[in-house]
PDB file of C-alpha atoms in Angstrom:
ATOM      1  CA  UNK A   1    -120.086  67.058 -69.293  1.00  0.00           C
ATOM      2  CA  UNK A   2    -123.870  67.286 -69.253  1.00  0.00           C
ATOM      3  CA  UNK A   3    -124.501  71.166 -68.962  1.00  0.00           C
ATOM      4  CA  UNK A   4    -128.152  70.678 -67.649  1.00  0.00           C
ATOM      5  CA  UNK A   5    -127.613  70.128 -64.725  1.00  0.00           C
ATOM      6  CA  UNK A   6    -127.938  73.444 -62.315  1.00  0.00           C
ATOM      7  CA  UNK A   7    -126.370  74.651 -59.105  1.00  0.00           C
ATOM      8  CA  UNK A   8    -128.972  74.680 -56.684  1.00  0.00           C
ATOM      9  CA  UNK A   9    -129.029  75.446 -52.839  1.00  0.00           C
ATOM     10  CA  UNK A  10    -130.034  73.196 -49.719  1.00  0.00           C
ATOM     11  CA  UNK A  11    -133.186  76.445 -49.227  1.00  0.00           C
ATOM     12  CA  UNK A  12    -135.233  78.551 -50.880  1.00  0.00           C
ATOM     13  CA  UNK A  13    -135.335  81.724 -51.696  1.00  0.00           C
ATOM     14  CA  UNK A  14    -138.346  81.853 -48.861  1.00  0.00           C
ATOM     15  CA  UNK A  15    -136.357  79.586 -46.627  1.00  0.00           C
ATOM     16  CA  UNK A  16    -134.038  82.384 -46.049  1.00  0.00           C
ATOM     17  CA  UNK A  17    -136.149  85.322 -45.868  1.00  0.00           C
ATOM     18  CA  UNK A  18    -137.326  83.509 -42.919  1.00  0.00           C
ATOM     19  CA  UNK A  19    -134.127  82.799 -41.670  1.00  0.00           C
ATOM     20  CA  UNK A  20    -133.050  86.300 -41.591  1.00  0.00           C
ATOM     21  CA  UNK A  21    -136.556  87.281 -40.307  1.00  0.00           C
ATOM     22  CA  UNK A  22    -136.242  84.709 -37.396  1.00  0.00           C
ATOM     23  CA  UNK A  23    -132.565  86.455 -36.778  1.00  0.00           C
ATOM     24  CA  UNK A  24    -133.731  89.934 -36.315  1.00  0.00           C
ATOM     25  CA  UNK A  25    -136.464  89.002 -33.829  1.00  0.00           C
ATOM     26  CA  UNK A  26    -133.885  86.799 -32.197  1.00  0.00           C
ATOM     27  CA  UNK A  27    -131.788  89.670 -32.040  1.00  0.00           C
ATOM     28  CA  UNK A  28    -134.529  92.636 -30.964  1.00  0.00           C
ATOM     29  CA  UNK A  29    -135.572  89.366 -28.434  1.00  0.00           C
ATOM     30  CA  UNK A  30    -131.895  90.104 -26.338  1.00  0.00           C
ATOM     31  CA  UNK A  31    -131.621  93.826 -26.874  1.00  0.00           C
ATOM     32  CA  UNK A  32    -135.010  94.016 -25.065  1.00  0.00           C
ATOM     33  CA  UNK A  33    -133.159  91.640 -22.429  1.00  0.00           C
ATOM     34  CA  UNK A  34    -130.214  93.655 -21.697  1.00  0.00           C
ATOM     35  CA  UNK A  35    -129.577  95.691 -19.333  1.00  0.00           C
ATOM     36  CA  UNK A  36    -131.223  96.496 -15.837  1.00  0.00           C
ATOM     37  CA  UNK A  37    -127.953  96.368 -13.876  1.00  0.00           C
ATOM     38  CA  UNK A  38    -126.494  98.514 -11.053  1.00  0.00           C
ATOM     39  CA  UNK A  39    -122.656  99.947 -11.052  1.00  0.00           C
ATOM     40  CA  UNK A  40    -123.195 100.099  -7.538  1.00  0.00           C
ATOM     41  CA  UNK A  41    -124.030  96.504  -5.752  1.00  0.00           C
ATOM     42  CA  UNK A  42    -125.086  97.846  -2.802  1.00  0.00           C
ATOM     43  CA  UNK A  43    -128.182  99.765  -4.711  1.00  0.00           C
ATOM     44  CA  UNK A  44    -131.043  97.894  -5.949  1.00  0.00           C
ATOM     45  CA  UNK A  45    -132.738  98.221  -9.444  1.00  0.00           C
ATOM     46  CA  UNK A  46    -136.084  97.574  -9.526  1.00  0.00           C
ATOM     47  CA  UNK A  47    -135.716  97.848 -13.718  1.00  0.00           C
ATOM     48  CA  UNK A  48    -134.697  94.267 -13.328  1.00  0.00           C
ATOM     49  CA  UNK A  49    -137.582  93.019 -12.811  1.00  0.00           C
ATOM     50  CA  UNK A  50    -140.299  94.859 -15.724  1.00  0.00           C
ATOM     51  CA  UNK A  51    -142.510  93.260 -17.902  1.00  0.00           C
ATOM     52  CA  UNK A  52    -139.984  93.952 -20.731  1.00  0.00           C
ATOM     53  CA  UNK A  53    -137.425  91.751 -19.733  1.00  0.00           C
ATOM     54  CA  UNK A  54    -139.911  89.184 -17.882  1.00  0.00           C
ATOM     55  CA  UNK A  55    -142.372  88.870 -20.336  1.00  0.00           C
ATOM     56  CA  UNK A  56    -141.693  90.620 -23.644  1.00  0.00           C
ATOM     57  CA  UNK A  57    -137.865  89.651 -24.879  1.00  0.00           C
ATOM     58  CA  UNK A  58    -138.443  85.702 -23.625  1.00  0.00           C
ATOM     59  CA  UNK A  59    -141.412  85.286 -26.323  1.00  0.00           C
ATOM     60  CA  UNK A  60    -139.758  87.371 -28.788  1.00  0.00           C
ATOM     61  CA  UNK A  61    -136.418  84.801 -28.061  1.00  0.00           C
ATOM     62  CA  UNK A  62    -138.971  81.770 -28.408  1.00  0.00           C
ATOM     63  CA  UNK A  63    -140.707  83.269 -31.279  1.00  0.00           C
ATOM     64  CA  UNK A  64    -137.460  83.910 -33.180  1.00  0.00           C
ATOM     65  CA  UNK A  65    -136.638  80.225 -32.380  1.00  0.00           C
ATOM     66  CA  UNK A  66    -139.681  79.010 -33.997  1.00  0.00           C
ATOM     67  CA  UNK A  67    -139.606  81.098 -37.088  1.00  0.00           C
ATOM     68  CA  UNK A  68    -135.771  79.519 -37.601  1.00  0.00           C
ATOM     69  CA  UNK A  69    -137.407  76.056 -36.987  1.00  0.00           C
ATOM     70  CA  UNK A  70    -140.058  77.138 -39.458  1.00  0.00           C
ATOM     71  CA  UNK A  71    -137.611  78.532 -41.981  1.00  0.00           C
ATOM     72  CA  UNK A  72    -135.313  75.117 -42.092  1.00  0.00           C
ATOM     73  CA  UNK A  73    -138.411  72.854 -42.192  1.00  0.00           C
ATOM     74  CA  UNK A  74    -140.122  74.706 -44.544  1.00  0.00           C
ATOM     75  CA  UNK A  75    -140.851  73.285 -48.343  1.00  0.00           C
ATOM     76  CA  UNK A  76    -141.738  74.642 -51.263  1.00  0.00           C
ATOM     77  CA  UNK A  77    -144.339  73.077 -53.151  1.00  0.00           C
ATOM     78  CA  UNK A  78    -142.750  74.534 -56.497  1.00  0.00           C
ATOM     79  CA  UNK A  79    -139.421  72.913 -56.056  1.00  0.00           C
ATOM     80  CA  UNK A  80    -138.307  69.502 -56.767  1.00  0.00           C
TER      81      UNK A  80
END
């Protein structure tokens, strides 16, 4: 058995610091969605309807997307 040859993963050690990056923002991306809702149906929440779950959590879900796309595309120069 030839003993130089090493173990070596499919990523990086960057890949996956961007991975898990990409997964938090993902994850803040939904929080920020949540919510907004009415126990009562007959009552309406305007809360629905704010910038923050308009505008703010739909980049941060498309930005989190992007940074995972990122993360499995990207290549380090130093590796073989």
């Amino acid at each position: 058995m030839d003993n130089d040859n090493k173990f070596q993963f499919a990523f990086g050690k960057i890949n996956y610091i961007l991975m898990v990056a990409g997964i938090v923002v993902l994850a803040i991306g939904y929080v920020l969605l949540a919510g907004g809702g009415s126990d009562d149906p007959n009552v309406f929440n305007p809360a629905m309807f704010d910038n923050r779950r308009l505008v703010v959590s739909p980049i941060l879900i498309v930005l989190g997307f992007i940074i995972e796309i990122v993360a499995i595309m990207y290549k380090d120069k130093n590796r073989k």
